[in-house]
Amino acid sequence: MRDRTPPWRRVTYDQYLIAVAMTLARRHRPTWSWRKWNWVCRCGAELPCRSRHRIPINRGHWPAEEEQ
């Protein structure tokens, strides 16, 4: 099955990794909780946040280097 995504909507694997890293950095960082009167992770977990950060697309879905 061939990908029918327009070329202008495609991103490289490096661009995808940067976007995921920026999202995780924005979502999981310490912030002050006025209700708990303590520092907690921005996702709501206690620090240190050990939640599993799921990446929506694994490497198996990305094209191999020889295909590019």
Backbone as numpy.savetxt, mean C-alpha at the origin, in Angstrom:
# Nx Ny Nz CAx CAy CAz Cx Cy Cz
-5.81 -14.32 -22.15 -6.66 -13.15 -22.15 -5.77 -11.90 -22.15
-6.00 -11.04 -23.05 -5.18 -9.84 -23.21 -5.75 -8.68 -22.39
-4.88 -7.92 -21.80 -5.29 -6.75 -21.02 -5.75 -5.65 -21.97
-6.95 -5.14 -21.75 -7.51 -4.11 -22.62 -7.48 -2.72 -21.98
-6.66 -2.56 -20.96 -6.52 -1.27 -20.30 -5.83 -0.30 -21.24
-6.35 0.92 -21.39 -5.68 1.90 -22.25 -4.27 2.18 -21.75
-3.33 2.42 -22.66 -1.93 2.65 -22.26 -1.75 3.81 -21.29
-2.58 4.83 -21.37 -2.42 5.99 -20.49 -2.86 5.67 -19.06
-3.55 4.54 -18.82 -3.97 4.17 -17.47 -3.04 3.16 -16.82
-2.06 2.66 -17.55 -1.15 1.67 -17.00 -0.07 2.33 -16.16
0.36 1.63 -15.13 1.46 2.11 -14.30 2.54 1.05 -14.27
3.76 1.48 -14.08 4.86 0.53 -13.97 4.85 -0.08 -12.57
5.57 -1.17 -12.42 5.64 -1.82 -11.12 6.29 -0.91 -10.09
7.30 -0.15 -10.50 7.96 0.79 -9.58 6.99 1.87 -9.11
6.17 2.40 -10.01 5.18 3.41 -9.63 4.17 2.82 -8.65
3.78 1.57 -8.88 2.84 0.90 -8.00 3.43 0.72 -6.60
4.69 0.27 -6.53 5.33 0.08 -5.22 5.45 1.39 -4.46
5.77 2.46 -5.15 5.86 3.77 -4.50 4.50 4.20 -3.96
3.44 3.98 -4.74 2.10 4.35 -4.30 1.68 3.53 -3.08
1.98 2.24 -3.06 1.64 1.40 -1.91 2.43 1.83 -0.68
3.72 2.11 -0.85 4.54 2.54 0.28 4.03 3.86 0.86
3.65 4.79 0.00 3.12 6.07 0.48 1.80 5.88 1.22
0.95 4.97 0.72 -0.33 4.70 1.37 -0.11 4.09 2.74
0.80 3.11 2.84 1.07 2.49 4.14 1.68 3.48 5.11
2.56 4.33 4.63 3.17 5.34 5.50 2.14 6.34 6.00
1.18 6.68 5.16 0.14 7.63 5.55 -0.85 6.99 6.52
-1.16 5.71 6.32 -2.18 5.04 7.10 -1.67 4.52 8.44
-0.38 4.18 8.53 0.16 3.55 9.74 1.29 4.40 10.30
0.92 5.38 11.10 1.89 6.20 11.79 1.29 6.62 13.13
2.14 6.95 14.09 1.62 7.31 15.41 0.82 8.61 15.37
-0.25 8.62 16.13 -1.07 9.83 16.28 -1.63 9.85 17.70
-1.91 11.02 18.19 -2.42 11.16 19.56 -3.90 10.86 19.60
-4.31 10.00 20.54 -5.71 9.67 20.74 -6.21 10.41 21.98
-7.15 11.32 21.77 -7.69 12.07 22.89 -8.60 11.20 23.75
-9.22 10.19 23.17 -10.07 9.29 23.95 -9.26 8.38 24.86
-8.16 7.83 24.32 -7.33 6.91 25.11 -6.24 7.65 25.87
-6.03 8.92 25.55 -5.00 9.75 26.17 -3.64 9.08 26.05
-3.35 8.63 24.82 -2.13 7.89 24.55 -1.85 7.94 23.05
-0.62 7.58 22.68 -0.29 7.50 21.27 -0.74 6.15 20.72
-1.44 6.16 19.59 -1.88 4.94 18.92 -1.54 5.05 17.44
-1.61 3.92 16.75 -1.39 3.94 15.30 -2.61 4.59 14.65
-2.40 5.22 13.53 -3.50 5.90 12.85 -4.58 4.93 12.38
-4.22 3.64 12.20 -5.23 2.65 11.80 -6.11 2.26 12.98
-5.75 2.69 14.21 -6.56 2.41 15.38 -5.96 1.39 16.32
-4.88 0.72 15.92 -4.25 -0.30 16.75 -3.30 0.34 17.75
-2.99 -0.43 18.80 -2.00 0.02 19.78 -0.62 0.00 19.14
0.28 0.83 19.63 1.65 0.82 19.12 2.46 -0.25 19.83
3.41 -0.91 19.21 3.69 -0.81 17.78 2.63 -1.56 16.97
2.23 -0.99 15.87 1.19 -1.58 15.02 1.77 -2.80 14.30
1.17 -3.93 14.54 1.64 -5.16 13.91 0.59 -5.73 12.96
-0.31 -4.89 12.51 -1.35 -5.37 11.60 -0.73 -5.76 10.26
-1.34 -6.73 9.62 -0.83 -7.19 8.33 -1.28 -6.21 7.27
-0.32 -5.67 6.55 -0.62 -4.70 5.51 -0.77 -5.45 4.20
-1.98 -5.61 3.74 -2.24 -6.37 2.52 -2.06 -5.49 1.30
-1.29 -5.99 0.36 -1.11 -5.30 -0.91 -2.07 -5.95 -1.89
-2.92 -5.18 -2.57 -4.00 -5.76 -3.36 -3.57 -6.61 -4.55
-2.41 -6.40 -5.11 -1.99 -7.16 -6.29 -0.63 -7.76 -6.00
-0.51 -9.09 -6.16 0.80 -9.70 -5.91 1.65 -9.66 -7.17
2.90 -10.02 -7.03 3.85 -9.91 -8.15 3.49 -10.82 -9.31
2.77 -11.88 -9.07 2.41 -12.79 -10.15 1.56 -12.16 -11.23
0.89 -11.07 -10.91 0.04 -10.39 -11.89 0.79 -9.36 -12.72
2.05 -9.12 -12.40 2.82 -8.11 -13.13 3.58 -8.77 -14.26
3.79 -8.07 -15.37 4.50 -8.67 -16.50 5.95 -8.96 -16.17
6.47 -10.00 -16.79 7.87 -10.35 -16.60 8.74 -9.35 -17.35
10.03 -9.30 -17.00 10.93 -8.32 -17.61 11.10 -8.54 -19.11
11.10 -9.81 -19.55 11.32 -10.05 -20.97 10.13 -9.65 -21.83
8.93 -9.47 -21.23 7.76 -9.06 -21.99 7.75 -7.56 -22.28
8.52 -6.79 -21.54 8.46 -5.33 -21.68 9.18 -4.85 -22.86
